[in-house]
Every structure is written in C-alpha cells, then in structure tokens.
Coordinates of C-alpha atoms in Angstrom, one line a residue:
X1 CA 46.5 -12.5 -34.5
X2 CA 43.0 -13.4 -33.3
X3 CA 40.6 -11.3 -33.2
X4 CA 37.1 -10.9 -31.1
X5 CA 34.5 -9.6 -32.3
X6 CA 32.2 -9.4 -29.5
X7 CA 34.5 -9.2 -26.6
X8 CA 35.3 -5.6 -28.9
X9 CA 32.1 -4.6 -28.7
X10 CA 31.4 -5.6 -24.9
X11 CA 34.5 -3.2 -24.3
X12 CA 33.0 -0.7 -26.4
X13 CA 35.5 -0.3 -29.1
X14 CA 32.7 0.5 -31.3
X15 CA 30.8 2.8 -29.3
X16 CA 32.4 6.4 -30.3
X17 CA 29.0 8.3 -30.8
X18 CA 27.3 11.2 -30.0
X19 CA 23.3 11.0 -28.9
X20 CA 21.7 13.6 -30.6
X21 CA 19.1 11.2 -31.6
X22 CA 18.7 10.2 -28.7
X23 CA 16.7 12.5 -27.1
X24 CA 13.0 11.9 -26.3
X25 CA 10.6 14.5 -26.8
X26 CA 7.8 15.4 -24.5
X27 CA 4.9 18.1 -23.4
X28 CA 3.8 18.0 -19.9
X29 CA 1.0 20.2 -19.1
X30 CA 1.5 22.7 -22.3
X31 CA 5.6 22.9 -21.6
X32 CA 7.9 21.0 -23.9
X33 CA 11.0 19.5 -23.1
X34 CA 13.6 16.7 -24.0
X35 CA 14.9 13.8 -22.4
X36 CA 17.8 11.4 -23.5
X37 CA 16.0 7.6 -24.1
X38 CA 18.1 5.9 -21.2
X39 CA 17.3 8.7 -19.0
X40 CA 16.9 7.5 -15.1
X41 CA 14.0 7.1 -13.2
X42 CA 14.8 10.1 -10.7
X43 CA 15.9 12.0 -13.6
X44 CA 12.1 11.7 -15.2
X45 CA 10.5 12.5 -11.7
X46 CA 12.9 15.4 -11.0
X47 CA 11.9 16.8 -14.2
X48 CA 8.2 16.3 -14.1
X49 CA 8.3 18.2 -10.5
X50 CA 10.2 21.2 -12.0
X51 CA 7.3 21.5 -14.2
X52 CA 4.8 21.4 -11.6
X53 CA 6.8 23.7 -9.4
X54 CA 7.0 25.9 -12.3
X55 CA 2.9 25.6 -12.3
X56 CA 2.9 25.8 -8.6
X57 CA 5.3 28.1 -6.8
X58 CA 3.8 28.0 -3.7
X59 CA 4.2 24.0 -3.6
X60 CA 7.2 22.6 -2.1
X61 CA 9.6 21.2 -4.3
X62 CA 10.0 17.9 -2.0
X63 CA 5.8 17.9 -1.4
X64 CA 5.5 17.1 -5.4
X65 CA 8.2 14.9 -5.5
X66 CA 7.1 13.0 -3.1
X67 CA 3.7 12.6 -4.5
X68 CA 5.2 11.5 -7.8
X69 CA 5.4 7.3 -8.5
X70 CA 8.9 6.8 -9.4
X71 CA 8.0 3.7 -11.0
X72 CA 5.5 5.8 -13.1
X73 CA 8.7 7.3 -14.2
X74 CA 10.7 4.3 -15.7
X75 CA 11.8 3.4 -18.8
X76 CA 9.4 0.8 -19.1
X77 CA 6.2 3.0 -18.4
X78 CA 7.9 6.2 -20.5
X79 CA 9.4 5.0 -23.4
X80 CA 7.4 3.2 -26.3
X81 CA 8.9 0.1 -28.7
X82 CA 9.1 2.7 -31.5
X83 CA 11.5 5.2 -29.3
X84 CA 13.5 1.4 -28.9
X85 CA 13.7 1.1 -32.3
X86 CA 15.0 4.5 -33.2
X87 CA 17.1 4.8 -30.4
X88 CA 18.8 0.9 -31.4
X89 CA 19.2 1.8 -35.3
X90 CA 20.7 5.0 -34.1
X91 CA 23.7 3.2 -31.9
X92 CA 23.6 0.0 -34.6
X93 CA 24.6 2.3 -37.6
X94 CA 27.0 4.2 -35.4
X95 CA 28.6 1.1 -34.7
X96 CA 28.9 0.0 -38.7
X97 CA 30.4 3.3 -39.5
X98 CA 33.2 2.9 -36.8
X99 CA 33.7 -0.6 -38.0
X100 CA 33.9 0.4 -41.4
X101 CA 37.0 2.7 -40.5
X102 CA 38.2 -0.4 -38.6
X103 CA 38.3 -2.2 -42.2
X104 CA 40.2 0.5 -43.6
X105 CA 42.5 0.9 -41.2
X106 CA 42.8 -3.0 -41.1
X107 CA 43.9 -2.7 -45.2
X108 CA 46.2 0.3 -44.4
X109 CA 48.1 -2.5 -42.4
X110 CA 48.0 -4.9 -44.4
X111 CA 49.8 -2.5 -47.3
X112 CA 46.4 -2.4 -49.5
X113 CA 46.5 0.3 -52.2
X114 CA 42.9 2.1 -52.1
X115 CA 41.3 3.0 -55.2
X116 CA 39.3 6.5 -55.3
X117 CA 36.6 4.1 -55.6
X118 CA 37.1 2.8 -52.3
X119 CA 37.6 5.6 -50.3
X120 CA 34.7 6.9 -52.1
X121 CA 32.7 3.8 -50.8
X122 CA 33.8 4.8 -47.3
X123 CA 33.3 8.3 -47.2
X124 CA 29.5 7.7 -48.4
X125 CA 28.9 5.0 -46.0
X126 CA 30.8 6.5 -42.8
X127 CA 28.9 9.4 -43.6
X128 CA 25.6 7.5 -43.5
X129 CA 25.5 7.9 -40.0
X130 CA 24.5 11.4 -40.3
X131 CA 21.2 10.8 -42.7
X132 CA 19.9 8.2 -40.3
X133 CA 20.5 10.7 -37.5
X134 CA 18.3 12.7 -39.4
X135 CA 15.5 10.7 -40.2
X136 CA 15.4 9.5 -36.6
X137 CA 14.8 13.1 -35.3
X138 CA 11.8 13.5 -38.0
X139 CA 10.7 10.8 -36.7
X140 CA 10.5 12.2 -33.2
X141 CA 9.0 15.0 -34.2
X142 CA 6.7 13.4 -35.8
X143 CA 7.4 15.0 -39.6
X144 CA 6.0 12.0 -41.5
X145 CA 6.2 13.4 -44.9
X146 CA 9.7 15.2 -44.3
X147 CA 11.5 11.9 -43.6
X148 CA 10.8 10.3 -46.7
X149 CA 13.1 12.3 -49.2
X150 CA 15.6 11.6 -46.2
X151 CA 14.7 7.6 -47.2
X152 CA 15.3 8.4 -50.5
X153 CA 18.8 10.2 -50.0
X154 CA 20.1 7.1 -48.0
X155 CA 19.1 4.6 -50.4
X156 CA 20.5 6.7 -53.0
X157 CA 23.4 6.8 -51.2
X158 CA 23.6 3.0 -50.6
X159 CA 23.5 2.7 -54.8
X160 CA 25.9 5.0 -54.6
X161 CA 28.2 2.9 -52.8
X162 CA 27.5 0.1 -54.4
X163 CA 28.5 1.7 -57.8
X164 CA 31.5 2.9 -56.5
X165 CA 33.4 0.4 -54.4
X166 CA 34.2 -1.7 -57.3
X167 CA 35.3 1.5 -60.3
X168 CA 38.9 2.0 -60.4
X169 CA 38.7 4.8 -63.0
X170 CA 38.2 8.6 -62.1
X171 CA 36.5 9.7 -65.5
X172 CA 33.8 7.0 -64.9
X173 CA 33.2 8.3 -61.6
X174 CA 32.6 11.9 -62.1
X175 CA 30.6 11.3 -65.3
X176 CA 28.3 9.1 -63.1
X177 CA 24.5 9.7 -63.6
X178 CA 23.0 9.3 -60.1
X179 CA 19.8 8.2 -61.2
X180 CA 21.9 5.2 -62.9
X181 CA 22.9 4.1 -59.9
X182 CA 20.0 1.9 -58.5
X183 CA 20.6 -0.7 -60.8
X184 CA 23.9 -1.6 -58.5
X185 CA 21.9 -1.8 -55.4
X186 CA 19.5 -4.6 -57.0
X187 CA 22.1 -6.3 -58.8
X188 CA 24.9 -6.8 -55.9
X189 CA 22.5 -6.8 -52.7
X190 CA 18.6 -7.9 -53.5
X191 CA 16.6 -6.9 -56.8
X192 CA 13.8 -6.8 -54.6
X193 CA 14.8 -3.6 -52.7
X194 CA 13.8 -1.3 -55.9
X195 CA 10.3 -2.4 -54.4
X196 CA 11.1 0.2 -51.6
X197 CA 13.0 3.1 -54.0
X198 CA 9.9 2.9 -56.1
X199 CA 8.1 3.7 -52.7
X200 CA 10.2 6.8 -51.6
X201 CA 9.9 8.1 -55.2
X202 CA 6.5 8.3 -55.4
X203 CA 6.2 9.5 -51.9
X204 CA 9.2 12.2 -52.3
X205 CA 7.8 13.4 -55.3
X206 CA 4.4 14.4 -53.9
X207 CA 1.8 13.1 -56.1
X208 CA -1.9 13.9 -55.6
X209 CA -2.1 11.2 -53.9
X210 CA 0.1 11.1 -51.5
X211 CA -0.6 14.1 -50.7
X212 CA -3.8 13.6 -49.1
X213 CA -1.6 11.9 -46.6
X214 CA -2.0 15.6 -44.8
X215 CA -4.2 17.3 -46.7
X216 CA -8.1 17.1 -46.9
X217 CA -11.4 19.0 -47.7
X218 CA -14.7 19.0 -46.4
X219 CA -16.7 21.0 -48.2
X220 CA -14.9 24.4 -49.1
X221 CA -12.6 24.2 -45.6
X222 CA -9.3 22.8 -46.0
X223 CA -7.5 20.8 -43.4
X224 CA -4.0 20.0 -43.5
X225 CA -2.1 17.7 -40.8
X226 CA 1.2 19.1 -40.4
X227 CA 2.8 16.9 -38.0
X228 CA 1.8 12.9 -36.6
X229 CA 3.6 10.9 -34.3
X230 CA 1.0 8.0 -35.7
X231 CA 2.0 8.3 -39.3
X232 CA 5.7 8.8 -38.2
X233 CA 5.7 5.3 -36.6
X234 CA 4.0 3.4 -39.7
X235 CA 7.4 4.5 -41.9
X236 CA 9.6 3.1 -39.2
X237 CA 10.1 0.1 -41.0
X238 CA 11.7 1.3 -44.0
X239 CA 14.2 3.1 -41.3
X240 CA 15.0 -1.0 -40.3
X241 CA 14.8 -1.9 -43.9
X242 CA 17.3 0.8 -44.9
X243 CA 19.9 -0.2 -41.4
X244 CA 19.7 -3.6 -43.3
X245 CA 20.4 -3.0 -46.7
X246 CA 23.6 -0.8 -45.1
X247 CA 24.3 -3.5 -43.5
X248 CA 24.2 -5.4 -46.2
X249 CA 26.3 -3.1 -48.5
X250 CA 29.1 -3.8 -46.0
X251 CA 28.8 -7.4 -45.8
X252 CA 29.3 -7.3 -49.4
X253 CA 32.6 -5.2 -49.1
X254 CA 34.0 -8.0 -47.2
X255 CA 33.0 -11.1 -49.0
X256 CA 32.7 -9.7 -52.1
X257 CA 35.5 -7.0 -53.2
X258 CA 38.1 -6.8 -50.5
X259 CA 40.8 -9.8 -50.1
X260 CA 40.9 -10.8 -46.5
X261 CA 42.6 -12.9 -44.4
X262 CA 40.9 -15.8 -42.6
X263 CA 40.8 -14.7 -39.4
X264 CA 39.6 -11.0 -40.6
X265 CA 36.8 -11.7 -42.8
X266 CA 35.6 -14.6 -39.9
X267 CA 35.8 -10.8 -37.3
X268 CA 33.4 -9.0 -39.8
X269 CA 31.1 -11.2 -40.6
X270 CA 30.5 -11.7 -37.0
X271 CA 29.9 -8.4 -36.8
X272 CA 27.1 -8.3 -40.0
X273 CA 25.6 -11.4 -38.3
X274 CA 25.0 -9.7 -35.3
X275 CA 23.6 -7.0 -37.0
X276 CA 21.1 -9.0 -39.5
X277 CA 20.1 -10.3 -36.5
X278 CA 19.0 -7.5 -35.1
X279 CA 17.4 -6.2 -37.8
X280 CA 15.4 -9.0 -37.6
X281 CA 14.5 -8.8 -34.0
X282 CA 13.5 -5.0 -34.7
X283 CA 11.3 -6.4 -37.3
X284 CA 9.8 -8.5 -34.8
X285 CA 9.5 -6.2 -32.8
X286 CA 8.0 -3.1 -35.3
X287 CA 5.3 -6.1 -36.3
X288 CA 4.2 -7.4 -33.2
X289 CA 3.0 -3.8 -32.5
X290 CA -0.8 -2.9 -32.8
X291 CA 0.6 0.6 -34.7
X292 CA 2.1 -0.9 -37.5
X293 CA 1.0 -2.3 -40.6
X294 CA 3.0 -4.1 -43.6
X295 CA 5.3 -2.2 -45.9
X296 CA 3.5 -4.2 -48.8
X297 CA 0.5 -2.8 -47.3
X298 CA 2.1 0.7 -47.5
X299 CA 3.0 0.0 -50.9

C-alpha cells in the first residue's frame, strides 16, 4: 500500500500536540502576561488595550483601541527569529514523537516481536518531547544557566536510546552504567557530537568559570544576573543541534536496526529528510542573526 508522507502531514496526521511552549512571554508597562506565538493581530491589540484600560479607567475602551497600529501588532513586528525557532523545534519534535509511534504501530502490523530494548528506545524518545518542552520554556524565560543540565538530560537520553534499541537481554539493561552510554551516541550517529556533551558537562557542573556567566565582583559588591533573554538566545543552537541528533537517532532506527519494507522505509526517510532540512534552515536562520555567535566559539 503506498504511502505519503507529506500529503500525511499537510492533513495533519502528525500534528497531535499540546502548546505549552508555545506561549510568548511579555511585560507591558510593569504587567506581565502571555501570548500563544501564532496569536492574531487583533488578539495582540485587544490585549495591549486591556492593559492600558487597566492603567486608564477613565479611557474608553474603543478610544485606545483605536489609537493602537494594528500592524504594530503582527507577528512580524512582535515576534523575533529566536521565538521562530523555539516555537518550530517545539512542533518539529512533536511531530517525530508521533511518527515514532507510527513506526511501532507500523511493526505491530506487520507481526514484529519487540524486544525490551525496543520498547525501551521508544518510551525514551516519545518521551523526549517533554524535555525539549522544557528547555524551550527556560528559554523564554530567559533561565540561561537552568537549561543546560536540561541539554544534558536530552543528550543523555539520546545515548540512552542509542544503547538500547539494539540490547536484547534484560540483565544488560538494568546493569547499565549511564555514564557508559555516550560512547553509543558517537559511535552509531557522529563521534563529533561528544564535542557538545563535553560542553553541557562542564557547563552543568558549574565550574568557576562558568560561573561568572552570572556572577561578578567589583570591589567587595557582588552582582549576580539571575535571568537573560540575551544569554538564553546564544544556547539556542545546541536546542537545534540536540532536534538533529533526535532526529538522527530515528533515522538510524529505520535504516539501521528495524527490517522494513520498500515502500515503508522510502515514508520515513521522507520524513527525516524533511526534518534535516529543517534543521538546517533553523541553522540558517540562528546564524544569520546579529545575537548569535558559533557553538565553537561557545566552546
């Protein structure tokens, strides 16, 4: 039976999510408030009035809207690339783990026999979703030193997987060492991705220097930066280097460990081109901003 890849997603198969991480935050004139990404024009200038009503009861409600620039209040003038980003890696890894449970349900059909291994492998990534939900709304928030040990737990998680989807025997799994695991990343998806776990590491773990990241002195006064939307935006690219390597822990499912049939494994891979591809458009995208600077650079 053929199957379409992209005529699925167009009819959104794949598009079974909730948008917690898609909300915007913002402070208008000392209030704060939230706003979903794709929120509309009117929606924006609606809310921006309330606020000023609030301010100034004895202004008419229709007198500030009217006032207000609705194009002022578009998308294009309200939400930055990095908000873009977030908001794209968000629906992107939604859509991998629904197609992941497409896969399984796809070799339930076809009789295969999972291994704990396996459903292991899918229970880590499926639940993948979550973590990158998480990191996102740090993100927002502007919690640049907070979302690293998130980093860290999704990469971990990714070894994880990787170690895993191809161990058939219980005992081996639950005498696992976690910190064993990395080696399984490098060796089935890039050796050059330890580069970036040697990154969160040092970064989760705090060391003196990283933590002047927030923390200064001048003289005997201490000042310490507790949140920055700035610094939150320069780790965004290990948040598109960490949708690829998922990414690229399912493309290697498919070609690598499960046996498919022709016109399966053809549907998948569509689907992991499309994403790669969008990975590196975000890349693109991250780069091309004045903000940003190279994860080398970082490193």
């Amino acid at each position: 039976m053929k199957r379409d890849f992209l005529k699925d997603l167009k009819d959104g198969k794949y598009n079974k999510r909730d948008n917690i991480a898609d909300i915007i935050p913002y402070t208008l004139e000392g209030i704060p408030y939230g706003l979903p990404i794709n929120a509309s024009a009117d929606l924006r200038q609606n809310i921006t009035a309330a606020i000023f009503k609030h301010i100034t009861p004895e202004v008419d409600f229709e007198d500030i809207v009217a006032e207000l620039d609705l194009d002022g209040h578009s998308d294009e003038k309200n939400v930055e690339t990095h908000d873009v980003i977030t908001f794209t890696i968000s629906n992107a890894v939604e859509s991998t783990a629904y197609i992941l449970h497409d896969l399984f349900q796809t070799l339930d059909n076809n009789n295969y026999k999972t291994t704990i291994g396996e459903s292991l492998f899918y229970t880590s990534l499926f639940r993948l979703k979550e973590s990158f939900k998480s990191a996102i709304i740090l993100l927002r928030y502007g919690f640049f030193v907070e979302v690293i040990p998130i980093y860290r737990l999704i990469y971990e998680q990714l070894c994880w997987a990787c170690f895993v989807i191809d161990e058939n025997c219980e005992e081996e799994i639950m005498k696992n060492k976690t910190t064993r695991n990395t080696k399984f990343l490098k060796e089935k998806i890039n050796e050059e991705y330890g580069k970036l776990y040697d990154y969160l590491s040092k970064e989760a773990h705090l060391a003196p220097k990283i933590i002047n990241k927030y923390h200064s002195l001048n003289g005997d006064r201490v000042s310490i930066l507790e949140r920055s939307g700035k610094k939150s935006k320069i780790e965004i690219d290990k948040l598109i280097l960490l949708f690829k390597i998922y990414t690229e822990v399912f493309k290697y499912s498919i070609n690598e460990h499960f046996i498919l049939d022709d016109v399966d494994k053809r549907y998948y891979n569509d689907f992991v081109e499309a994403q790669l591809l969008l990975c590196s458009q975000l890349t693109e995208s991250y780069y091309n901003n004045d903000d940003s600077i190279s994860i080398d650079e970082q490193i």
